Short mmCIF file of C-alpha atoms and ligand atoms in Angstrom, two decimals:
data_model
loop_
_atom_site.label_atom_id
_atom_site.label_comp_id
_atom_site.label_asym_id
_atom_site.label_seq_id
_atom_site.Cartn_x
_atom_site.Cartn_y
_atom_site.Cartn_z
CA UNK A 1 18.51 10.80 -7.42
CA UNK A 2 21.66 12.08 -8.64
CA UNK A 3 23.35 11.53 -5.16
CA UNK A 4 22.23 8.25 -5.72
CA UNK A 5 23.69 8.13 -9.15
CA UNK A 6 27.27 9.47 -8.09
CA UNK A 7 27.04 7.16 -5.00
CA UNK A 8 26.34 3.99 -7.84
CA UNK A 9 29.36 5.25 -9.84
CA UNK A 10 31.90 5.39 -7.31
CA UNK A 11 30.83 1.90 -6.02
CA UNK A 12 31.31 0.60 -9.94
CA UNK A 13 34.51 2.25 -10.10
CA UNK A 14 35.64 0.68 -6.95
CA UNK A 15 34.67 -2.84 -7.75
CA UNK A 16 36.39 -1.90 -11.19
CA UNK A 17 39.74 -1.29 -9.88
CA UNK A 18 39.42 -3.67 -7.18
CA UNK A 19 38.68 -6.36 -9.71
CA UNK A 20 41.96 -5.31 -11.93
CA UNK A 21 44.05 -6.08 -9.19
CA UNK A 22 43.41 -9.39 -8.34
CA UNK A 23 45.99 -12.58 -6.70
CA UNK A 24 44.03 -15.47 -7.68
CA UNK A 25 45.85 -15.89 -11.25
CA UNK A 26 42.61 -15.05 -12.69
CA UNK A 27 42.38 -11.85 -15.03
CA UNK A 28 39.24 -10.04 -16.31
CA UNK A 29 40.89 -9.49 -19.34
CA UNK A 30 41.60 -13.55 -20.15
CA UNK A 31 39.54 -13.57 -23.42
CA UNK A 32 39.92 -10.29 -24.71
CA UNK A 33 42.21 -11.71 -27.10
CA UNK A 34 41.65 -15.70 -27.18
CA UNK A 35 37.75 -15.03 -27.80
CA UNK A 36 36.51 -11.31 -27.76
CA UNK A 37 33.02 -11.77 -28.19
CA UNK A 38 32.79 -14.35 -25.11
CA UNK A 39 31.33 -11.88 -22.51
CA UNK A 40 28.75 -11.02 -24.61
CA UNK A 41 27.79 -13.98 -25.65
CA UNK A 42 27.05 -15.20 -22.46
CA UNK A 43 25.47 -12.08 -21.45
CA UNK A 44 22.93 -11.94 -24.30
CA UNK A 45 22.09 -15.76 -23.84
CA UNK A 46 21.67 -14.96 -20.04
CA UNK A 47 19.16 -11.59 -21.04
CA UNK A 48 17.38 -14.29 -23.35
CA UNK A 49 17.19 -17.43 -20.79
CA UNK A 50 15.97 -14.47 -17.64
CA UNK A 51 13.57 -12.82 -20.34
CA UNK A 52 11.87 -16.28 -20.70
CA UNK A 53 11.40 -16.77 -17.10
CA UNK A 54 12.92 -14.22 -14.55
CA UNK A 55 14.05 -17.39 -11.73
CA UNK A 56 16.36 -18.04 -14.45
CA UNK A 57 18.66 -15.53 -13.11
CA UNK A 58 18.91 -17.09 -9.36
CA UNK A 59 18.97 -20.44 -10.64
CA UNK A 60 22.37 -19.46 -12.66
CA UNK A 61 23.84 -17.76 -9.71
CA UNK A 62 23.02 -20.71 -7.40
CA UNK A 63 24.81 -23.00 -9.81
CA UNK A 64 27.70 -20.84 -9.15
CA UNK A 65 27.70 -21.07 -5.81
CA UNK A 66 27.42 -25.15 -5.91
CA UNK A 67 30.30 -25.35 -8.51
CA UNK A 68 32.43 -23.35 -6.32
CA UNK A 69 31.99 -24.96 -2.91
CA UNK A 70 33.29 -28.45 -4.11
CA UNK A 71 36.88 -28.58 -5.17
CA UNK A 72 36.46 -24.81 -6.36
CA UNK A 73 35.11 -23.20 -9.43
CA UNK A 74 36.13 -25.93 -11.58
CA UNK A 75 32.45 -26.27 -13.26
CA UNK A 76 32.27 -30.01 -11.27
CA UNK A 77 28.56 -29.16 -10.46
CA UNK A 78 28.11 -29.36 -14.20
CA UNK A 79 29.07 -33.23 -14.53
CA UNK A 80 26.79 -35.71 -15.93
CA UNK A 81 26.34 -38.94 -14.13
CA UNK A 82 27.19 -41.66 -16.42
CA UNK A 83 28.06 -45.82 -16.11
CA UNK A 84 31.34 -45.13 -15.00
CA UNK A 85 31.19 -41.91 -13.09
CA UNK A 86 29.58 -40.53 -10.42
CA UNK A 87 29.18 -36.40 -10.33
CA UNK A 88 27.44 -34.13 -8.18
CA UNK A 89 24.06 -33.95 -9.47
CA UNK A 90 22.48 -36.64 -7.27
CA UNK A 91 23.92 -34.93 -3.81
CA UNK A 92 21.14 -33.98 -1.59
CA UNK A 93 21.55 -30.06 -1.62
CA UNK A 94 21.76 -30.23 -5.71
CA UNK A 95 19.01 -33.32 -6.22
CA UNK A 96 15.66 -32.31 -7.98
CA UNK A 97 16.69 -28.72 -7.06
CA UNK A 98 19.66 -27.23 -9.37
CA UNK A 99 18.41 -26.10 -12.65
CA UNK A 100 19.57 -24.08 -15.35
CA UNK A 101 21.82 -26.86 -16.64
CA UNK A 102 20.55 -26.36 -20.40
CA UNK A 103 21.04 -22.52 -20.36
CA UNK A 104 24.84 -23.49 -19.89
CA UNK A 105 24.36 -26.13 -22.67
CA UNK A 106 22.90 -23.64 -24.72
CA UNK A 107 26.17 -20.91 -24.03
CA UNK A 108 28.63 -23.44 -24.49
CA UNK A 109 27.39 -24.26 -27.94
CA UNK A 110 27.67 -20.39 -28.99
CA UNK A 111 30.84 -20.09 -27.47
CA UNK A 112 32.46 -23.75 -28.94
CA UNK A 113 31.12 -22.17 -32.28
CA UNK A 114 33.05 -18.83 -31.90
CA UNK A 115 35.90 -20.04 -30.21
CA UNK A 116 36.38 -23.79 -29.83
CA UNK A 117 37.56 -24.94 -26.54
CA UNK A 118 38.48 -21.61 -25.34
CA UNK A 119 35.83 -20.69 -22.46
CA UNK A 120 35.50 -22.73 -19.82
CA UNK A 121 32.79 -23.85 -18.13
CA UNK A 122 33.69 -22.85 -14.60
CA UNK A 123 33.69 -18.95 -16.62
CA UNK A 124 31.04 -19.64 -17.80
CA UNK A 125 29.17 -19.75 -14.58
CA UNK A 126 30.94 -16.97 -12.97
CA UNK A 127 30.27 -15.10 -15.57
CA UNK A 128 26.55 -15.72 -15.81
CA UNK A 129 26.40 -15.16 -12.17
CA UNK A 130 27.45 -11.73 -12.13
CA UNK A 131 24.86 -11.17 -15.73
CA UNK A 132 21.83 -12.34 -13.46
CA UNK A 133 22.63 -10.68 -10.53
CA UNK A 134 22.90 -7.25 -13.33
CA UNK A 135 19.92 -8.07 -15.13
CA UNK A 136 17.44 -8.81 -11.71
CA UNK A 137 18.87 -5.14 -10.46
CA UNK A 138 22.28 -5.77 -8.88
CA UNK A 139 25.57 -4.18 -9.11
CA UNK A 140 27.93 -5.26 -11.70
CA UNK A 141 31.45 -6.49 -10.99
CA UNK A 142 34.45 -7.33 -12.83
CA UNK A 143 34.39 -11.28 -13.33
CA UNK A 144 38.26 -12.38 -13.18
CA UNK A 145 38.32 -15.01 -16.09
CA UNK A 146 40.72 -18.01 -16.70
CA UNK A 147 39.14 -20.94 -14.62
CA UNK A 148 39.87 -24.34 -16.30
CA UNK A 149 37.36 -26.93 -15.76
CA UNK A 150 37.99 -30.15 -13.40
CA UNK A 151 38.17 -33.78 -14.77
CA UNK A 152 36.70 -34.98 -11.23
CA UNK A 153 33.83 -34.32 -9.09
CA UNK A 154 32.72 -34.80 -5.63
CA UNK A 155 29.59 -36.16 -4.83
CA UNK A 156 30.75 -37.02 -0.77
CA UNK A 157 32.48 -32.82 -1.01
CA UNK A 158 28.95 -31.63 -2.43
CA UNK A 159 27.01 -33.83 0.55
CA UNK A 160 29.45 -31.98 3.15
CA UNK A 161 30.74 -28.60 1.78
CA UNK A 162 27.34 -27.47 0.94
CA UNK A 163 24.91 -26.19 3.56
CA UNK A 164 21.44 -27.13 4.33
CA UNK A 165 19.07 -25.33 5.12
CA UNK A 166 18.57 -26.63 8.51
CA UNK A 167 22.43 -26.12 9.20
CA UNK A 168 23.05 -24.51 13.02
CA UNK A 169 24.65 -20.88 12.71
CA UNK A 170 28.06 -22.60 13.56
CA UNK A 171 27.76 -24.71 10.94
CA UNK A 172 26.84 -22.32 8.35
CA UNK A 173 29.98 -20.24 10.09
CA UNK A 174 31.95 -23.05 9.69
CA UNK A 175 31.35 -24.26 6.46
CA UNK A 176 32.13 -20.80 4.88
CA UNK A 177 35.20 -20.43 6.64
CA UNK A 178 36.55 -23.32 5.14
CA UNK A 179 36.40 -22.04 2.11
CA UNK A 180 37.87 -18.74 2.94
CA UNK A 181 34.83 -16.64 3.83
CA UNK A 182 33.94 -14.98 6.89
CA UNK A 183 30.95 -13.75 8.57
CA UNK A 184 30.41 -10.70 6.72
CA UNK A 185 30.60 -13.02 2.96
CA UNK A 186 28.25 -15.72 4.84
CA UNK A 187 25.55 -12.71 5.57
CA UNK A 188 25.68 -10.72 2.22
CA UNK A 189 26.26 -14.01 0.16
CA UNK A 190 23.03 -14.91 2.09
CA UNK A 191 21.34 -12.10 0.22
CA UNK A 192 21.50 -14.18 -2.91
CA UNK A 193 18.15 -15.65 -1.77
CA UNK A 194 16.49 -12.07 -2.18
CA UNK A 195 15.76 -13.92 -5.45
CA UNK A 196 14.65 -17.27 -6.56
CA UNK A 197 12.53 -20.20 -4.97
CA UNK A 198 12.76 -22.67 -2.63
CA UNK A 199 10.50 -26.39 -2.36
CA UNK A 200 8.34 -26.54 0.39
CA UNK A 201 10.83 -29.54 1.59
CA UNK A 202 13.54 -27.42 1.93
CA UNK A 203 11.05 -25.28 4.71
CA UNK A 204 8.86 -27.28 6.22
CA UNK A 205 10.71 -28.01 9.12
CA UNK A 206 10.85 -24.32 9.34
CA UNK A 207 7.02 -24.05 10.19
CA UNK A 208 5.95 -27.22 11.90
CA UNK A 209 9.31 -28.19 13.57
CA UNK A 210 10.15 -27.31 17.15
CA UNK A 211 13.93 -27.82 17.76
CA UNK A 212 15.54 -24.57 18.96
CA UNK A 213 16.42 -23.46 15.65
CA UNK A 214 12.86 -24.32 14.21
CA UNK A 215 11.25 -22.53 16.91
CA UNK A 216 8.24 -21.24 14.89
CA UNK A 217 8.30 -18.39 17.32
CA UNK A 218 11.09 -16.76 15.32
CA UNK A 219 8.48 -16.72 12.26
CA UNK A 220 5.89 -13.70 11.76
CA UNK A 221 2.69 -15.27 12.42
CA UNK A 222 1.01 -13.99 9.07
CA UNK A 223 3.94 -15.51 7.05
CA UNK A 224 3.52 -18.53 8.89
CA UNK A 225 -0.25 -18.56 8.08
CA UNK A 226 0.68 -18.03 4.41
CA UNK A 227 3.87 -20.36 3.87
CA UNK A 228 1.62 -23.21 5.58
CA UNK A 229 -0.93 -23.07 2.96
CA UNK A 230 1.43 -23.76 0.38
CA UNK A 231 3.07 -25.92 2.03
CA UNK A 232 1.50 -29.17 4.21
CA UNK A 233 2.80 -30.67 7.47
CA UNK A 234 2.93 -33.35 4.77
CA UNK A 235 2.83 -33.78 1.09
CA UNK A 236 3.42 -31.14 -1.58
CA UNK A 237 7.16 -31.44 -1.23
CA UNK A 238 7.93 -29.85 -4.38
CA UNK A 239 5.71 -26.42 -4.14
CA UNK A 240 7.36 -23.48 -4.58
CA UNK A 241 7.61 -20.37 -2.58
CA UNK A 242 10.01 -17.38 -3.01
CA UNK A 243 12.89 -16.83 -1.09
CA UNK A 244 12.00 -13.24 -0.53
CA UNK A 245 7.88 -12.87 -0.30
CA UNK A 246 8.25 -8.77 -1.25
CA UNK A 247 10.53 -8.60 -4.30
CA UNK A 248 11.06 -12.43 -5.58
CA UNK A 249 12.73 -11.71 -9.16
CA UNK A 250 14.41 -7.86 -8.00
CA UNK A 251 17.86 -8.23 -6.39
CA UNK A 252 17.63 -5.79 -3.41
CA UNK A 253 18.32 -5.81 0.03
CA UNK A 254 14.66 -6.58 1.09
CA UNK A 255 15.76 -9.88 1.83
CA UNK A 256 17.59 -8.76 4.63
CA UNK A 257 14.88 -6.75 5.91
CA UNK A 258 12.58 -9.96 5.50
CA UNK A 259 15.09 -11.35 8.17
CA UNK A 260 14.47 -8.42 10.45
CA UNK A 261 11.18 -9.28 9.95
CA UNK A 262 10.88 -12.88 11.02
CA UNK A 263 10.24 -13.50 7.37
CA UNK A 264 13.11 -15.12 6.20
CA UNK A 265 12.44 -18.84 4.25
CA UNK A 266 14.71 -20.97 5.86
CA UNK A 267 16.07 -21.82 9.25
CA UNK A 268 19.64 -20.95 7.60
CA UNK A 269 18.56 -17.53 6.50
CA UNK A 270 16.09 -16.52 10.00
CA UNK A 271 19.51 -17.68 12.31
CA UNK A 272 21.45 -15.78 10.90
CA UNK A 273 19.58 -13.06 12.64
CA UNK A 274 18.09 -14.80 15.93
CA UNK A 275 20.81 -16.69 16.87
CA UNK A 276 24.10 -15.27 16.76
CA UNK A 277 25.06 -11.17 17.55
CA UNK A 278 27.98 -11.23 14.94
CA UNK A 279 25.69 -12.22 12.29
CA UNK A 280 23.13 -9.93 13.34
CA UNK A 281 24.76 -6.94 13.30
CA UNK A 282 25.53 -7.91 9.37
CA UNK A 283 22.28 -8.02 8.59
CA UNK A 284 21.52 -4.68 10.56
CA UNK A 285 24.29 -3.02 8.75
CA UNK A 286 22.96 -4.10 5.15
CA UNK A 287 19.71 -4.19 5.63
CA UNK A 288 20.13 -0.06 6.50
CA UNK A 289 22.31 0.71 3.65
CA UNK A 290 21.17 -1.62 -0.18
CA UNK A 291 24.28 0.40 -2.25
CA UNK A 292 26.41 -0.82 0.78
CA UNK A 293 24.98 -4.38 0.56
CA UNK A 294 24.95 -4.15 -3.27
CA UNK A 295 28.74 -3.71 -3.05
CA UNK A 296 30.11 -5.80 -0.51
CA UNK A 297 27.60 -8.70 -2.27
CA UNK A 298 30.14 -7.90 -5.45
CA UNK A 299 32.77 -7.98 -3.62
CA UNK A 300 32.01 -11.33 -1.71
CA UNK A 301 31.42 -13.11 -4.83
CA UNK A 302 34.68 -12.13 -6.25
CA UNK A 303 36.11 -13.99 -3.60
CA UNK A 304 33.72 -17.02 -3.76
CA UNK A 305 34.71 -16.99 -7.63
CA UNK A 306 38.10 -17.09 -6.24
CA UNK A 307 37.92 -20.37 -4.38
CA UNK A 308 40.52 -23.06 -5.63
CA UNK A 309 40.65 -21.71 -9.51
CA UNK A 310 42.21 -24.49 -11.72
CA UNK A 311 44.99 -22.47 -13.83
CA UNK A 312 47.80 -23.06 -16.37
CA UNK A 313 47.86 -26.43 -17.43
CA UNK A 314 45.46 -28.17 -14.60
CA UNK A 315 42.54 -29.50 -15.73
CA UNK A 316 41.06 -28.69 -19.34
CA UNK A 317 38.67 -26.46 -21.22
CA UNK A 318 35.80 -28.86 -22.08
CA UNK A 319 33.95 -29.31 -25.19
CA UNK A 320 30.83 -29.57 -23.52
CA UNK A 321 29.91 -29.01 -20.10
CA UNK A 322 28.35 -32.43 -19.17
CA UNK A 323 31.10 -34.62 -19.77
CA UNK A 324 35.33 -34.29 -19.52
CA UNK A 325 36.76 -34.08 -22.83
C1 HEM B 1 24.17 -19.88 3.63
C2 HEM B 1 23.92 -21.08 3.26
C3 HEM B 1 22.89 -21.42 2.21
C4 HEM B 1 21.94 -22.36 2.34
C5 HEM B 1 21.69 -23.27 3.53
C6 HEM B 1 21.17 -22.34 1.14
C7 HEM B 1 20.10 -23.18 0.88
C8 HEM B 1 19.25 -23.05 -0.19
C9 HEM B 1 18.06 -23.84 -0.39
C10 HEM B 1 17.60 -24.97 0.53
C11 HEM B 1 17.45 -23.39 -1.50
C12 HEM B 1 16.15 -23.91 -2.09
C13 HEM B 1 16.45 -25.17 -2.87
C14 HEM B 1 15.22 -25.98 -3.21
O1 HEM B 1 14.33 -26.10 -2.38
O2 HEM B 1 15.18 -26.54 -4.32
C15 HEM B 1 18.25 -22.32 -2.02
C16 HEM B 1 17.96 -21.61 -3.16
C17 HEM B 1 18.76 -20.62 -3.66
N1 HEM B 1 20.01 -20.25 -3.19
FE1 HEM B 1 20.81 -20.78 -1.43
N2 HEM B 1 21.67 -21.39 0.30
C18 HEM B 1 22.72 -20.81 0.92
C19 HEM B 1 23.55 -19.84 0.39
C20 HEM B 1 23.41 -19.32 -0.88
C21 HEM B 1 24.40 -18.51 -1.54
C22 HEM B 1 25.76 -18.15 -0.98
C23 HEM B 1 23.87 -18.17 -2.76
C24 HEM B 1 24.48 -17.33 -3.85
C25 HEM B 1 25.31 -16.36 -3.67
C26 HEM B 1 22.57 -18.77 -2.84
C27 HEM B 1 21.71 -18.63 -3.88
C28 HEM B 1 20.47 -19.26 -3.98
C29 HEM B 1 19.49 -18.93 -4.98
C30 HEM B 1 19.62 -17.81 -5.99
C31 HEM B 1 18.42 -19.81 -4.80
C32 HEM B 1 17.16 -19.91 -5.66
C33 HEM B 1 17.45 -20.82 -6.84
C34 HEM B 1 16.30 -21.01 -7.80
O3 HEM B 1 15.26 -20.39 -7.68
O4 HEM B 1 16.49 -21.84 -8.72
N3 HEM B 1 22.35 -19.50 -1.71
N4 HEM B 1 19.35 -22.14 -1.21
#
């Protein structure tokens, strides 16, 4: 235990440093003057939201990931459709399936009452990422702050840049890389789904399909058994099951072992062992080692946080997150 202990601190002393010295133009320290109390704020109004129902906390890290994927972490994802405007809410991956939208509300409120226009929303999401991942059991990083948000959004760059779940390996590959992220990001990023849920549309193909990536051969048969009854050949589109059937609300590395296992949800999560070496020596190496995977899964997101940050004077801090200013 107290291996394991020394073992934790080095890795948060690592991420620590490794977070201080970062080239994106983003700094960790951004509102320690402009609005001290900012962290907190969102991290007590995350404990509150994942204390009322503990998906909470993968729903706000998948909204993370969605933001950042389409024209960066410019809180796009967050964009209310209106007459005149089309955002990203209605693209297929984010349709009937992002939530957590009023949690953000909720934070922005707080932090326009402290601080008016201060805190972005694109921080505001990276930083309640990194508070759910904490409170389900993850490591802690250091968030680099300073993300402006975007006065555009991309419904045709959410359609493409976002994966499905049906996505071949070399697509998943590919759409990763173009954001900067290799193999190794892909595979522990990945390990986001060791919490949260997933519709039964989002699967099905999964267990009744029979393309080569389908192949319901590279499913454990009692899983099978079990995802089928929640989820028909047809019908029932919106039933939920969890992304990882051991430890649904913990953030571990069990979901990697689920993929060992032939239990992972979705084609895009079973391929990454079954159909590509690279990708399955990741999930060996992770799977083996959860401080290891806990790490690098910091480390990874620091990067995805990274992707295409709107600094200086691009783009504005908006007064709430739904609309541009
Ligand atoms: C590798 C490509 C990925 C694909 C194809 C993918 C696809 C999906 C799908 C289809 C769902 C279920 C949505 C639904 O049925 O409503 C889901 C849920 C989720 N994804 Fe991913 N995802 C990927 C990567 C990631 C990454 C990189 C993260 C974060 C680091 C992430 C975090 C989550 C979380 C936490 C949930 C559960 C959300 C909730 O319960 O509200 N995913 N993903």
């Amino acid at each position: 235990m107290a291996g394991m202990v020394s073992k934790l601190v080095v890795v948060l002393v690592i991420l620590a440093v490794h977070g201080a010295c970062d080239t994106s133009g983003l700094d960790p320290n951004f509102y320690v003057n402009k609005c001290p109390t900012a962290l907190e704020i969102v991290r007590s109004a995350v404990k509150k939201a994942v204390a009322e129902e503990a998906r909470m906390a993968a729903s706000l890290l998948r909204l993370h990931f969605h933001d950042c994927f389409v024209q960066g972490c410019d809180g796009s994802v967050l964009l209310d459709d209106n007459a005149t405007f089309t955002g990203e809410k209605t693209a297929v991956p984010n349709n009937n399936s992002l939530r957590g939208f009023d949690v953000v509300d909720n934070i922005k409120t707080e932090l326009e009452n402290a601080c008016p226009q201060t805190v972005s929303c694109a921080d505001i999401l990276a930083i309640a990422a990194r508070d759910s991942v904490v409170l389900s059991g993850g490591a802690w990083w250091s968030v680099a702050l300073g993300r402006r948000d975007s006065r555009s959004a991309s419904l045709s760059g959410a359609n493409q840049n976002l994966p499905a779940p049906n996505s071949t390996l070399q697509t998943l590959i590919t759409k990763f890389k173009l954001q900067g992220l290799n193999q190794v990001d892909l595979v522990v990023l990945s390990g986001g789904h060791t919490i949260g849920m997933s519709r039964c549309v989002s699967f099905r193909q999964r267990l009744y399909g029979l393309n080569g990536d389908a192949n319901p051969q590279n499913i454990d048969n009692n899983y099978l058994t079990n995802l089928k009854s929640g989820c028909p050949s047809s019908g029932g589109d919106s039933n939920l099951s969890p992304l990882d059937d051991v430890t649904p609300t913990k953030f571990d590395n069990d979901y990697l072992k689920n993929v060992q296992s032939l239990k992972g949800l979705l084609i895009s999560d079973q391929i990454l062992y079954t159909k590509g070496q690279s990708t399955k020596n990741i999930v060996d190496y992770y799977a083996g080692d959860e401080l290891l995977f806990m790490k690098q899964f910091a480390e990874s997101m620091v990067k995805m946080g990274n992707i295409k940050p709107r600094t200086g004077s691009h783009g504005e801090i908006r007064k709430n997150c739904r609309r541009m200013n």
